[in-house]
mmCIF file of C-alpha atoms and ligand atoms in Angstrom:
data_model
loop_
_atom_site.group_PDB
_atom_site.id
_atom_site.type_symbol
_atom_site.label_atom_id
_atom_site.label_comp_id
_atom_site.label_asym_id
_atom_site.label_seq_id
_atom_site.Cartn_x
_atom_site.Cartn_y
_atom_site.Cartn_z
ATOM 1 C CA MET B 1140 21.946 -8.982 -11.409
ATOM 2 C CA ILE B 1141 19.592 -10.205 -8.701
ATOM 3 C CA GLU B 1142 21.984 -10.930 -5.860
ATOM 4 C CA TYR B 1143 21.511 -13.766 -3.413
ATOM 5 C CA GLU B 1144 22.389 -11.609 -0.410
ATOM 6 C CA ASN B 1145 23.611 -8.061 0.203
ATOM 7 C CA LEU B 1146 24.238 -7.221 3.847
ATOM 8 C CA LYS B 1147 24.704 -3.512 3.240
ATOM 9 C CA LYS B 1148 21.197 -3.341 1.772
ATOM 10 C CA VAL B 1149 19.767 -5.459 4.582
ATOM 11 C CA ASN B 1150 21.148 -3.114 7.240
ATOM 12 C CA GLU B 1151 20.939 0.238 5.444
ATOM 13 C CA LYS B 1152 17.674 1.343 7.066
ATOM 14 C CA LEU B 1153 19.254 0.956 10.494
ATOM 15 C CA PHE B 1154 22.576 2.720 9.900
ATOM 16 C CA SER B 1155 21.748 5.907 11.817
ATOM 17 C CA LYS B 1156 20.420 3.921 14.796
ATOM 18 C CA TYR B 1157 23.565 1.770 14.731
ATOM 19 C CA GLU B 1158 25.700 4.911 14.696
ATOM 20 C CA ASN B 1159 23.933 6.276 17.785
ATOM 21 C CA SER B 1160 24.395 2.969 19.532
ATOM 22 C CA PHE B 1161 28.080 2.918 18.563
ATOM 23 C CA ARG B 1162 28.581 6.435 19.949
ATOM 24 C CA GLU B 1163 26.958 5.555 23.273
ATOM 25 C CA PHE B 1164 28.928 2.330 23.419
ATOM 26 C CA THR B 1165 32.296 4.026 22.847
ATOM 27 C CA ALA B 1166 31.517 6.761 25.359
ATOM 28 C CA SER B 1167 30.433 4.258 28.012
ATOM 29 C CA GLY B 1168 33.956 2.926 28.464
ATOM 30 C CA TRP B 1169 32.477 -0.515 29.296
ATOM 31 C CA TYR B 1170 33.135 -2.959 26.461
ATOM 32 C CA ILE B 1171 32.532 -6.495 27.752
ATOM 33 C CA LEU B 1172 29.330 -7.855 29.381
ATOM 34 C CA GLY B 1173 27.746 -4.513 30.086
ATOM 35 C CA LYS B 1174 24.230 -3.169 29.928
ATOM 36 C CA ASN B 1175 23.744 -3.798 26.189
ATOM 37 C CA VAL B 1176 24.247 -7.538 26.660
ATOM 38 C CA SER B 1177 21.894 -7.830 29.603
ATOM 39 C CA ILE B 1178 19.214 -5.689 27.948
ATOM 40 C CA PHE B 1179 19.413 -7.752 24.758
ATOM 41 C CA GLU B 1180 19.357 -11.015 26.718
ATOM 42 C CA ASN B 1181 16.094 -9.986 28.386
ATOM 43 C CA GLU B 1182 14.532 -8.841 25.132
ATOM 44 C CA PHE B 1183 15.579 -11.961 23.262
ATOM 45 C CA ALA B 1184 14.379 -14.366 25.986
ATOM 46 C CA SER B 1185 10.979 -12.716 25.940
ATOM 47 C CA PHE B 1186 10.893 -12.776 22.125
ATOM 48 C CA CYS B 1187 11.477 -16.539 22.259
ATOM 49 C CA GLY B 1188 8.944 -17.141 25.017
ATOM 50 C CA ALA B 1189 11.680 -18.353 27.360
ATOM 51 C CA LYS B 1190 12.717 -17.204 30.839
ATOM 52 C CA TYR B 1191 16.417 -16.645 30.244
ATOM 53 C CA SER B 1192 18.873 -16.012 27.476
ATOM 54 C CA VAL B 1193 22.653 -16.022 27.643
ATOM 55 C CA GLY B 1194 24.667 -14.197 24.969
ATOM 56 C CA VAL B 1195 27.723 -15.994 23.605
ATOM 57 C CA ALA B 1196 30.298 -15.427 20.861
ATOM 58 C CA SER B 1197 28.717 -17.448 18.025
ATOM 59 C CA GLY B 1198 26.113 -20.015 17.057
ATOM 60 C CA LEU B 1199 28.707 -22.771 17.242
ATOM 61 C CA ASP B 1200 29.621 -21.724 20.783
ATOM 62 C CA ALA B 1201 25.939 -21.661 21.753
ATOM 63 C CA LEU B 1202 25.720 -25.317 20.705
ATOM 64 C CA ILE B 1203 29.010 -26.274 22.399
ATOM 65 C CA LEU B 1204 28.114 -24.582 25.704
ATOM 66 C CA ALA B 1205 24.552 -25.912 25.686
ATOM 67 C CA ILE B 1206 25.899 -29.479 25.544
ATOM 68 C CA ASP B 1207 28.729 -28.816 28.015
ATOM 69 C CA ALA B 1208 26.372 -27.353 30.631
ATOM 70 C CA PHE B 1209 24.557 -30.698 30.961
ATOM 71 C CA ALA B 1210 27.817 -32.443 31.994
ATOM 72 C CA PHE B 1211 26.858 -35.746 30.328
ATOM 73 C CA PRO B 1212 29.024 -38.788 31.144
ATOM 74 C CA LYS B 1213 32.137 -39.468 29.097
ATOM 75 C CA ASP B 1214 30.949 -41.876 26.396
ATOM 76 C CA SER B 1215 27.563 -40.287 25.718
ATOM 77 C CA GLU B 1216 25.847 -40.305 22.336
ATOM 78 C CA ILE B 1217 23.786 -37.473 20.899
ATOM 79 C CA ILE B 1218 21.234 -37.795 18.082
ATOM 80 C CA VAL B 1219 21.538 -35.245 15.269
ATOM 81 C CA PRO B 1220 20.107 -34.967 11.715
ATOM 82 C CA SER B 1221 22.426 -36.222 8.952
ATOM 83 C CA ASN B 1222 21.828 -33.179 6.711
ATOM 84 C CA THR B 1223 22.540 -30.399 9.199
ATOM 85 C CA TYR B 1224 25.087 -27.635 8.787
ATOM 86 C CA ILE B 1225 28.373 -28.955 10.164
ATOM 87 C CA ALA B 1226 28.283 -26.795 13.324
ATOM 88 C CA THR B 1227 25.708 -28.999 15.066
ATOM 89 C CA ILE B 1228 27.864 -32.089 14.637
ATOM 90 C CA LEU B 1229 31.094 -30.272 15.457
ATOM 91 C CA ALA B 1230 29.595 -29.094 18.759
ATOM 92 C CA ILE B 1231 28.993 -32.726 19.773
ATOM 93 C CA VAL B 1232 32.488 -33.799 18.708
ATOM 94 C CA ARG B 1233 34.119 -30.825 20.501
ATOM 95 C CA ASN B 1234 32.452 -32.029 23.711
ATOM 96 C CA GLY B 1235 34.016 -35.473 23.198
ATOM 97 C CA PHE B 1236 30.704 -37.187 22.487
ATOM 98 C CA LYS B 1237 29.555 -39.364 19.627
ATOM 99 C CA PRO B 1238 27.225 -37.855 17.030
ATOM 100 C CA VAL B 1239 24.597 -40.390 15.962
ATOM 101 C CA LEU B 1240 23.151 -39.317 12.628
ATOM 102 C CA VAL B 1241 19.470 -39.752 11.798
ATOM 103 C CA GLU B 1242 18.151 -39.189 8.289
ATOM 104 C CA PRO B 1243 15.750 -36.321 7.532
ATOM 105 C CA ASP B 1244 12.254 -36.506 6.122
ATOM 106 C CA ILE B 1245 12.633 -35.875 2.370
ATOM 107 C CA LYS B 1246 9.573 -33.590 2.397
ATOM 108 C CA THR B 1247 10.498 -31.247 5.264
ATOM 109 C CA TYR B 1248 14.307 -31.691 5.270
ATOM 110 C CA ASN B 1249 14.097 -31.945 9.060
ATOM 111 C CA ILE B 1250 14.988 -34.946 11.230
ATOM 112 C CA ASP B 1251 12.562 -37.831 10.657
ATOM 113 C CA PRO B 1252 11.044 -38.551 14.095
ATOM 114 C CA ASP B 1253 10.108 -42.071 13.009
ATOM 115 C CA LYS B 1254 13.789 -42.918 12.556
ATOM 116 C CA ILE B 1255 15.023 -41.690 15.925
ATOM 117 C CA GLU B 1256 14.046 -44.570 18.231
ATOM 118 C CA GLN B 1257 16.045 -47.195 16.330
ATOM 119 C CA LYS B 1258 19.211 -45.152 16.964
ATOM 120 C CA ILE B 1259 18.719 -44.755 20.713
ATOM 121 C CA THR B 1260 21.057 -46.777 22.968
ATOM 122 C CA SER B 1261 21.734 -46.783 26.719
ATOM 123 C CA LYS B 1262 24.376 -44.104 26.030
ATOM 124 C CA THR B 1263 22.033 -41.669 24.284
ATOM 125 C CA LYS B 1264 21.622 -38.501 26.334
ATOM 126 C CA ALA B 1265 20.111 -35.915 24.026
ATOM 127 C CA ILE B 1266 18.396 -35.219 20.735
ATOM 128 C CA MET B 1267 19.699 -32.185 18.881
ATOM 129 C CA VAL B 1268 17.062 -30.999 16.460
ATOM 130 C CA VAL B 1269 17.822 -28.480 13.722
ATOM 131 C CA HIS B 1270 15.002 -26.296 12.424
ATOM 132 C CA LEU B 1271 16.535 -26.180 8.961
ATOM 133 C CA TYR B 1272 15.833 -23.392 6.435
ATOM 134 C CA GLY B 1273 13.450 -21.750 8.962
ATOM 135 C CA LYS B 1274 10.932 -24.568 9.368
ATOM 136 C CA MET B 1275 10.538 -26.196 12.739
ATOM 137 C CA CYS B 1276 10.885 -29.921 13.368
ATOM 138 C CA ASP B 1277 7.920 -32.118 14.268
ATOM 139 C CA MET B 1278 8.240 -31.233 17.952
ATOM 140 C CA GLN B 1279 5.243 -33.200 19.224
ATOM 141 C CA LYS B 1280 6.768 -36.521 18.189
ATOM 142 C CA ILE B 1281 10.235 -35.481 19.311
ATOM 143 C CA GLU B 1282 9.009 -34.422 22.751
ATOM 144 C CA ASP B 1283 7.225 -37.760 23.128
ATOM 145 C CA ILE B 1284 10.405 -39.687 22.319
ATOM 146 C CA ALA B 1285 12.538 -37.493 24.593
ATOM 147 C CA LYS B 1286 10.118 -38.081 27.457
ATOM 148 C CA LYS B 1287 9.951 -41.837 26.892
ATOM 149 C CA TYR B 1288 13.757 -42.236 26.943
ATOM 150 C CA ASN B 1289 14.530 -39.390 29.337
ATOM 151 C CA LEU B 1290 16.574 -37.412 26.810
ATOM 152 C CA LYS B 1291 17.360 -33.704 26.719
ATOM 153 C CA ILE B 1292 16.243 -31.688 23.711
ATOM 154 C CA ILE B 1293 18.714 -29.167 22.310
ATOM 155 C CA GLU B 1294 17.410 -27.048 19.436
ATOM 156 C CA ASP B 1295 19.709 -25.596 16.790
ATOM 157 C CA CYS B 1296 17.658 -22.480 15.965
ATOM 158 C CA ALA B 1297 20.355 -20.747 13.900
ATOM 159 C CA GLN B 1298 17.986 -20.630 10.899
ATOM 160 C CA ALA B 1299 14.709 -20.290 12.787
ATOM 161 C CA HIS B 1300 14.495 -17.044 14.812
ATOM 162 C CA GLY B 1301 10.784 -16.544 15.460
ATOM 163 C CA ALA B 1302 9.560 -19.707 13.704
ATOM 164 C CA THR B 1303 6.722 -21.499 15.502
ATOM 165 C CA TYR B 1304 5.236 -24.976 15.826
ATOM 166 C CA ASN B 1305 1.627 -25.012 17.060
ATOM 167 C CA GLY B 1306 2.115 -21.354 17.984
ATOM 168 C CA LYS B 1307 5.144 -22.045 20.186
ATOM 169 C CA LYS B 1308 8.475 -20.433 19.303
ATOM 170 C CA ALA B 1309 11.717 -22.099 18.243
ATOM 171 C CA GLY B 1310 13.980 -22.433 21.256
ATOM 172 C CA SER B 1311 11.155 -22.797 23.772
ATOM 173 C CA PHE B 1312 10.823 -26.588 23.497
ATOM 174 C CA GLY B 1313 14.239 -27.504 24.824
ATOM 175 C CA ILE B 1314 17.463 -25.559 25.092
ATOM 176 C CA GLY B 1315 17.441 -23.070 22.193
ATOM 177 C CA CYS B 1316 20.734 -22.252 20.470
ATOM 178 C CA PHE B 1317 20.866 -19.241 18.162
ATOM 179 C CA SER B 1318 23.410 -17.679 15.814
ATOM 180 C CA PHE B 1319 23.489 -13.975 14.972
ATOM 181 C CA TYR B 1320 25.907 -14.410 12.069
ATOM 182 C CA PRO B 1321 25.243 -11.435 9.743
ATOM 183 C CA THR B 1322 23.243 -13.400 7.141
ATOM 184 C CA LYS B 1323 20.851 -14.989 9.657
ATOM 185 C CA ASN B 1324 17.320 -13.607 9.967
ATOM 186 C CA LEU B 1325 18.443 -11.821 13.138
ATOM 187 C CA GLY B 1326 21.968 -10.906 12.089
ATOM 188 C CA ALA B 1327 24.545 -8.777 13.882
ATOM 189 C CA LEU B 1328 27.397 -6.839 12.259
ATOM 190 C CA GLY B 1329 29.810 -9.576 13.204
ATOM 191 C CA ASP B 1330 29.633 -12.853 15.111
ATOM 192 C CA GLY B 1331 27.277 -13.548 17.973
ATOM 193 C CA GLY B 1332 25.022 -16.183 19.469
ATOM 194 C CA ALA B 1333 22.688 -16.928 22.363
ATOM 195 C CA ILE B 1334 21.225 -19.819 24.314
ATOM 196 C CA VAL B 1335 17.685 -19.580 25.677
ATOM 197 C CA CYS B 1336 16.331 -21.730 28.508
ATOM 198 C CA ASP B 1337 13.867 -21.802 31.411
ATOM 199 C CA ASP B 1338 16.000 -23.359 34.143
ATOM 200 C CA GLU B 1339 17.778 -20.893 36.411
ATOM 201 C CA GLU B 1340 20.548 -23.240 37.505
ATOM 202 C CA TYR B 1341 21.324 -24.223 33.911
ATOM 203 C CA MET B 1342 21.366 -20.526 32.915
ATOM 204 C CA GLN B 1343 23.871 -19.771 35.715
ATOM 205 C CA LYS B 1344 26.045 -22.618 34.477
ATOM 206 C CA LEU B 1345 26.032 -21.124 30.963
ATOM 207 C CA LYS B 1346 26.961 -17.696 32.320
ATOM 208 C CA SER B 1347 29.883 -19.265 34.126
ATOM 209 C CA LEU B 1348 30.989 -21.325 31.109
ATOM 210 C CA ARG B 1349 31.053 -18.341 28.719
ATOM 211 C CA ASN B 1350 33.257 -16.437 31.134
ATOM 212 C CA TYR B 1351 36.174 -18.758 32.013
ATOM 213 C CA GLY B 1352 33.992 -20.892 34.283
ATOM 214 C CA SER B 1353 33.711 -18.013 36.661
ATOM 215 C CA CYS B 1354 30.741 -16.210 38.184
ATOM 216 C CA LYS B 1355 32.764 -14.458 40.864
ATOM 217 C CA LYS B 1356 35.805 -12.690 39.440
ATOM 218 C CA TYR B 1357 39.015 -14.751 39.735
ATOM 219 C CA TYR B 1358 37.173 -17.757 41.226
ATOM 220 C CA ASN B 1359 36.859 -20.583 38.693
ATOM 221 C CA ASP B 1360 34.294 -23.255 39.476
ATOM 222 C CA ASP B 1361 34.061 -24.692 35.961
ATOM 223 C CA LEU B 1362 36.420 -25.367 33.058
ATOM 224 C CA GLY B 1363 35.018 -22.585 30.922
ATOM 225 C CA TYR B 1364 35.552 -20.753 27.667
ATOM 226 C CA ASN B 1365 36.002 -17.168 26.600
ATOM 227 C CA SER B 1366 32.752 -16.876 24.669
ATOM 228 C CA ARG B 1367 30.888 -13.687 25.427
ATOM 229 C CA LEU B 1368 28.466 -11.859 23.167
ATOM 230 C CA ASP B 1369 30.165 -8.568 22.328
ATOM 231 C CA GLU B 1370 28.672 -5.528 24.025
ATOM 232 C CA ILE B 1371 28.758 -3.627 20.714
ATOM 233 C CA GLN B 1372 26.946 -6.425 18.847
ATOM 234 C CA ALA B 1373 24.317 -6.683 21.600
ATOM 235 C CA GLY B 1374 23.568 -2.979 21.041
ATOM 236 C CA PHE B 1375 23.104 -3.564 17.310
ATOM 237 C CA LEU B 1376 21.031 -6.702 17.942
ATOM 238 C CA SER B 1377 18.535 -4.847 20.167
ATOM 239 C CA ILE B 1378 17.958 -2.460 17.261
ATOM 240 C CA LYS B 1379 17.602 -5.287 14.732
ATOM 241 C CA LEU B 1380 15.305 -7.299 16.992
ATOM 242 C CA LYS B 1381 12.724 -4.510 16.796
ATOM 243 C CA ILE B 1382 12.313 -5.143 13.067
ATOM 244 C CA LEU B 1383 12.648 -8.944 13.143
ATOM 245 C CA ASP B 1384 8.898 -9.488 12.790
ATOM 246 C CA ASP B 1385 8.959 -7.184 9.778
ATOM 247 C CA ILE B 1386 11.870 -9.150 8.282
ATOM 248 C CA THR B 1387 9.976 -12.403 8.823
ATOM 249 C CA GLN B 1388 6.802 -10.976 7.343
ATOM 250 C CA HIS B 1389 8.674 -9.760 4.256
ATOM 251 C CA LYS B 1390 10.389 -13.110 3.712
ATOM 252 C CA ARG B 1391 7.057 -14.919 4.101
ATOM 253 C CA GLU B 1392 5.481 -12.693 1.455
ATOM 254 C CA LEU B 1393 8.348 -13.413 -0.938
ATOM 255 C CA ALA B 1394 8.054 -17.145 -0.191
ATOM 256 C CA LYS B 1395 4.354 -16.990 -0.968
ATOM 257 C CA LEU B 1396 5.153 -15.525 -4.399
ATOM 258 C CA TYR B 1397 7.572 -18.366 -5.084
ATOM 259 C CA LEU B 1398 5.074 -20.980 -3.901
ATOM 260 C CA GLU B 1399 2.305 -19.551 -6.078
ATOM 261 C CA ASN B 1400 4.295 -18.729 -9.182
ATOM 262 C CA LEU B 1401 7.032 -21.322 -9.499
ATOM 263 C CA ASP B 1402 6.286 -24.163 -11.867
ATOM 264 C CA ASP B 1403 5.437 -27.493 -10.230
ATOM 265 C CA LYS B 1404 8.332 -29.136 -12.087
ATOM 266 C CA PHE B 1405 10.454 -27.883 -9.179
ATOM 267 C CA ILE B 1406 10.072 -29.532 -5.781
ATOM 268 C CA LYS B 1407 8.982 -26.705 -3.496
ATOM 269 C CA PRO B 1408 8.992 -26.454 0.321
ATOM 270 C CA VAL B 1409 5.916 -27.954 1.987
ATOM 271 C CA VAL B 1410 3.475 -25.714 3.822
ATOM 272 C CA ASP B 1411 1.574 -26.957 6.866
ATOM 273 C CA GLU B 1412 -0.634 -24.731 9.010
ATOM 274 C CA LYS B 1413 0.884 -26.109 12.237
ATOM 275 C CA TYR B 1414 4.186 -24.561 11.217
ATOM 276 C CA MET B 1415 5.000 -20.853 10.852
ATOM 277 C CA ASP B 1416 8.096 -20.893 8.641
ATOM 278 C CA VAL B 1417 10.521 -17.961 8.617
ATOM 279 C CA TYR B 1418 12.311 -18.910 5.369
ATOM 280 C CA HIS B 1419 15.883 -18.244 6.373
ATOM 281 C CA ILE B 1420 16.407 -20.129 3.120
ATOM 282 C CA PHE B 1421 13.908 -20.748 0.321
ATOM 283 C CA ASN B 1422 15.053 -23.936 -1.360
ATOM 284 C CA ILE B 1423 13.718 -25.901 -4.264
ATOM 285 C CA ARG B 1424 14.988 -29.252 -5.480
ATOM 286 C CA ASP B 1425 15.758 -30.334 -9.034
ATOM 287 C CA ASN B 1426 17.652 -33.286 -10.496
ATOM 288 C CA LYS B 1427 19.663 -30.979 -12.746
ATOM 289 C CA ARG B 1428 20.502 -28.560 -9.954
ATOM 290 C CA ASP B 1429 23.985 -27.611 -11.150
ATOM 291 C CA GLU B 1430 22.779 -26.832 -14.675
ATOM 292 C CA LEU B 1431 19.853 -24.871 -13.252
ATOM 293 C CA GLN B 1432 22.171 -22.809 -11.042
ATOM 294 C CA LYS B 1433 24.337 -22.014 -14.076
ATOM 295 C CA TYR B 1434 21.284 -21.137 -16.205
ATOM 296 C CA LEU B 1435 20.102 -18.738 -13.490
ATOM 297 C CA LEU B 1436 23.513 -17.089 -13.288
ATOM 298 C CA ASP B 1437 23.578 -16.694 -17.097
ATOM 299 C CA ASN B 1438 20.207 -14.953 -16.736
ATOM 300 C CA GLY B 1439 21.313 -12.613 -13.960
ATOM 301 C CA VAL B 1440 20.123 -14.499 -10.858
ATOM 302 C CA LYS B 1441 22.484 -15.673 -8.149
ATOM 303 C CA ALA B 1442 21.354 -18.844 -6.375
ATOM 304 C CA GLU B 1443 23.286 -20.693 -3.664
ATOM 305 C CA ILE B 1444 23.589 -24.289 -2.479
ATOM 306 C CA HIS B 1445 22.917 -25.147 1.174
ATOM 307 C CA TYR B 1446 24.899 -27.342 1.281
ATOM 308 C CA PRO B 1447 26.975 -28.966 -1.470
ATOM 309 C CA VAL B 1448 28.678 -31.639 0.688
ATOM 310 C CA PRO B 1449 26.834 -33.643 3.376
ATOM 311 C CA PRO B 1450 28.515 -34.087 6.797
ATOM 312 C CA HIS B 1451 29.203 -37.797 6.224
ATOM 313 C CA LYS B 1452 31.296 -36.899 3.156
ATOM 314 C CA GLN B 1453 33.383 -34.215 4.892
ATOM 315 C CA LYS B 1454 37.055 -35.084 5.182
ATOM 316 C CA ALA B 1455 37.446 -34.139 8.848
ATOM 317 C CA TYR B 1456 34.611 -36.502 9.800
ATOM 318 C CA GLU B 1457 35.860 -39.574 7.909
ATOM 319 C CA HIS B 1458 36.696 -41.469 11.072
ATOM 320 C CA ILE B 1459 33.889 -40.019 13.154
ATOM 321 C CA ILE B 1460 30.783 -40.659 11.057
ATOM 322 C CA ASP B 1461 30.064 -44.073 9.584
ATOM 323 C CA GLY B 1462 27.108 -45.439 7.652
ATOM 324 C CA VAL B 1463 25.315 -44.337 4.507
ATOM 325 C CA TYR B 1464 22.817 -41.504 4.340
ATOM 326 C CA PRO B 1465 21.005 -41.655 0.976
ATOM 327 C CA ILE B 1466 18.287 -39.141 1.854
ATOM 328 C CA SER B 1467 20.802 -36.593 3.036
ATOM 329 C CA GLN B 1468 22.865 -37.262 -0.102
ATOM 330 C CA GLU B 1469 19.784 -36.784 -2.302
ATOM 331 C CA ILE B 1470 19.043 -33.423 -0.678
ATOM 332 C CA HIS B 1471 22.617 -32.217 -0.987
ATOM 333 C CA ASP B 1472 22.691 -33.250 -4.661
ATOM 334 C CA THR B 1473 19.453 -31.528 -5.647
ATOM 335 C CA THR B 1474 18.833 -28.523 -3.387
ATOM 336 C CA LEU B 1475 19.101 -24.933 -4.605
ATOM 337 C CA SER B 1476 18.478 -21.785 -2.542
ATOM 338 C CA LEU B 1477 16.741 -18.894 -4.297
ATOM 339 C CA PRO B 1478 17.087 -15.178 -3.391
ATOM 340 C CA ILE B 1479 14.826 -14.304 -0.427
ATOM 341 C CA SER B 1480 16.539 -11.537 1.502
ATOM 342 C CA TYR B 1481 14.966 -8.611 3.374
ATOM 343 C CA PHE B 1482 16.028 -6.201 0.603
ATOM 344 C CA HIS B 1483 14.502 -8.147 -2.299
ATOM 345 C CA THR B 1484 11.354 -6.696 -3.857
ATOM 346 C CA LYS B 1485 8.283 -8.600 -4.984
ATOM 347 C CA ASP B 1486 9.083 -7.641 -8.577
ATOM 348 C CA GLU B 1487 12.523 -9.196 -8.269
ATOM 349 C CA ILE B 1488 11.050 -12.450 -6.971
ATOM 350 C CA LEU B 1489 8.467 -12.523 -9.787
ATOM 351 C CA LYS B 1490 11.329 -12.027 -12.215
ATOM 352 C CA VAL B 1491 13.202 -14.966 -10.681
ATOM 353 C CA CYS B 1492 10.023 -17.079 -11.018
ATOM 354 C CA LYS B 1493 9.696 -16.142 -14.676
ATOM 355 C CA ILE B 1494 13.313 -17.033 -15.416
ATOM 356 C CA MET B 1495 12.998 -20.293 -13.444
ATOM 357 C CA ASN B 1496 9.852 -21.291 -15.313
ATOM 358 C CA GLY B 1497 11.546 -20.581 -18.631
ATOM 359 C CA TRP B 1498 14.148 -23.210 -17.951
ATOM 360 C CA ASN B 1499 13.954 -26.207 -20.233
ATOM 361 C CA GLU B 1500 15.780 -29.220 -18.911
ATOM 362 C CA LEU B 1501 17.552 -30.871 -21.800
HETATM 363 C C1 PLP E 2468 24.810 -20.635 10.952
HETATM 364 C C2 PLP E 2468 24.539 -21.923 11.592
HETATM 365 C C3 PLP E 2468 25.250 -22.353 12.735
HETATM 366 C C4 PLP E 2468 26.491 -21.680 13.255
HETATM 367 O O1 PLP E 2468 26.413 -20.371 13.574
HETATM 368 P P1 PLP E 2468 27.739 -19.472 13.679
HETATM 369 O O2 PLP E 2468 27.265 -18.258 14.376
HETATM 370 O O3 PLP E 2468 28.223 -19.221 12.299
HETATM 371 O O4 PLP E 2468 28.746 -20.231 14.497
HETATM 372 C C5 PLP E 2468 24.846 -23.517 13.352
HETATM 373 N N1 PLP E 2468 23.836 -24.253 12.873
HETATM 374 C C6 PLP E 2468 23.149 -23.901 11.772
HETATM 375 C C7 PLP E 2468 22.018 -24.759 11.310
HETATM 376 C C8 PLP E 2468 23.482 -22.728 11.086
HETATM 377 O O5 PLP E 2468 22.806 -22.390 9.981
#
């Protein structure tokens, strides 16, 4: 069986380093917001080409705190792609704001910049872009729109650690929100997240928000959260960060094999030299997706669907999201994610290609 993901295999090479880190951590006697967190924050900010980074408890919390720290007025609206993972939309709703969904470009699966302006109102305060599957959004156009309407840019980079657009890293265009969920390209051994930014005052606000709204112990200036990156996870993340470029390189090589060897009957991800994609997910699209997934499973290949149900069809959002989103629906109905993990070998990917190409749609 060619698995879709196997976290033990992904992390195996690092076990002895993790064990050393764990031993030091336990012996330190300091378990919350200690030196591991601040060291990792510095390393991660510099990796992203940003001045600051603030470690938080998860990717969702990174998004929630990033919005909260701007203190937008009560009835604000925030633009978000209609095909994102639910976390981006939930973060807007949790802040009490209205998510305004914009359809993606069917070729890149990222927010269609040409459809943003028609959704902007006097209440719009920010554009949340999502660099889905590890490909960045068309940031030039988005920056132009944000400038014209005086909007903040918040980037959901949970699938795009290290991806670039015109050589500039994900998270360095606006406020960058990252997840270190174990399956992400930079994954911890548990939950974690971070926000990267260049503004010192905003960074201080985030540090207060993650820690009960307090910068000075027992003095609470903000209504905060308890959302700190765990000291133990920060230690593991510093170790993982050192091999992130290697992880990216490996995934890009596997993606190249798919792009070269997969039959053109499948709709493959687009490649554009302005974009350095990190392939958190390698997806193809096919009209008989469900049958194809079953055929692959019957032939020993596990493929996943990201995601089967679009946000506008989710029960909890029935009264929050209105409108129809045919492009998002089309993507959700046809997308299939193929194995592309750090532990997969080139031979395994070639085998998947061969099995894929042998599929005869009936
Ligand atoms: C994983 C993910 C998140 C949420 O991250 P968590 O750490 O699981 O909270 C947010 N947005 C996108 C696009 C993701 O893929």
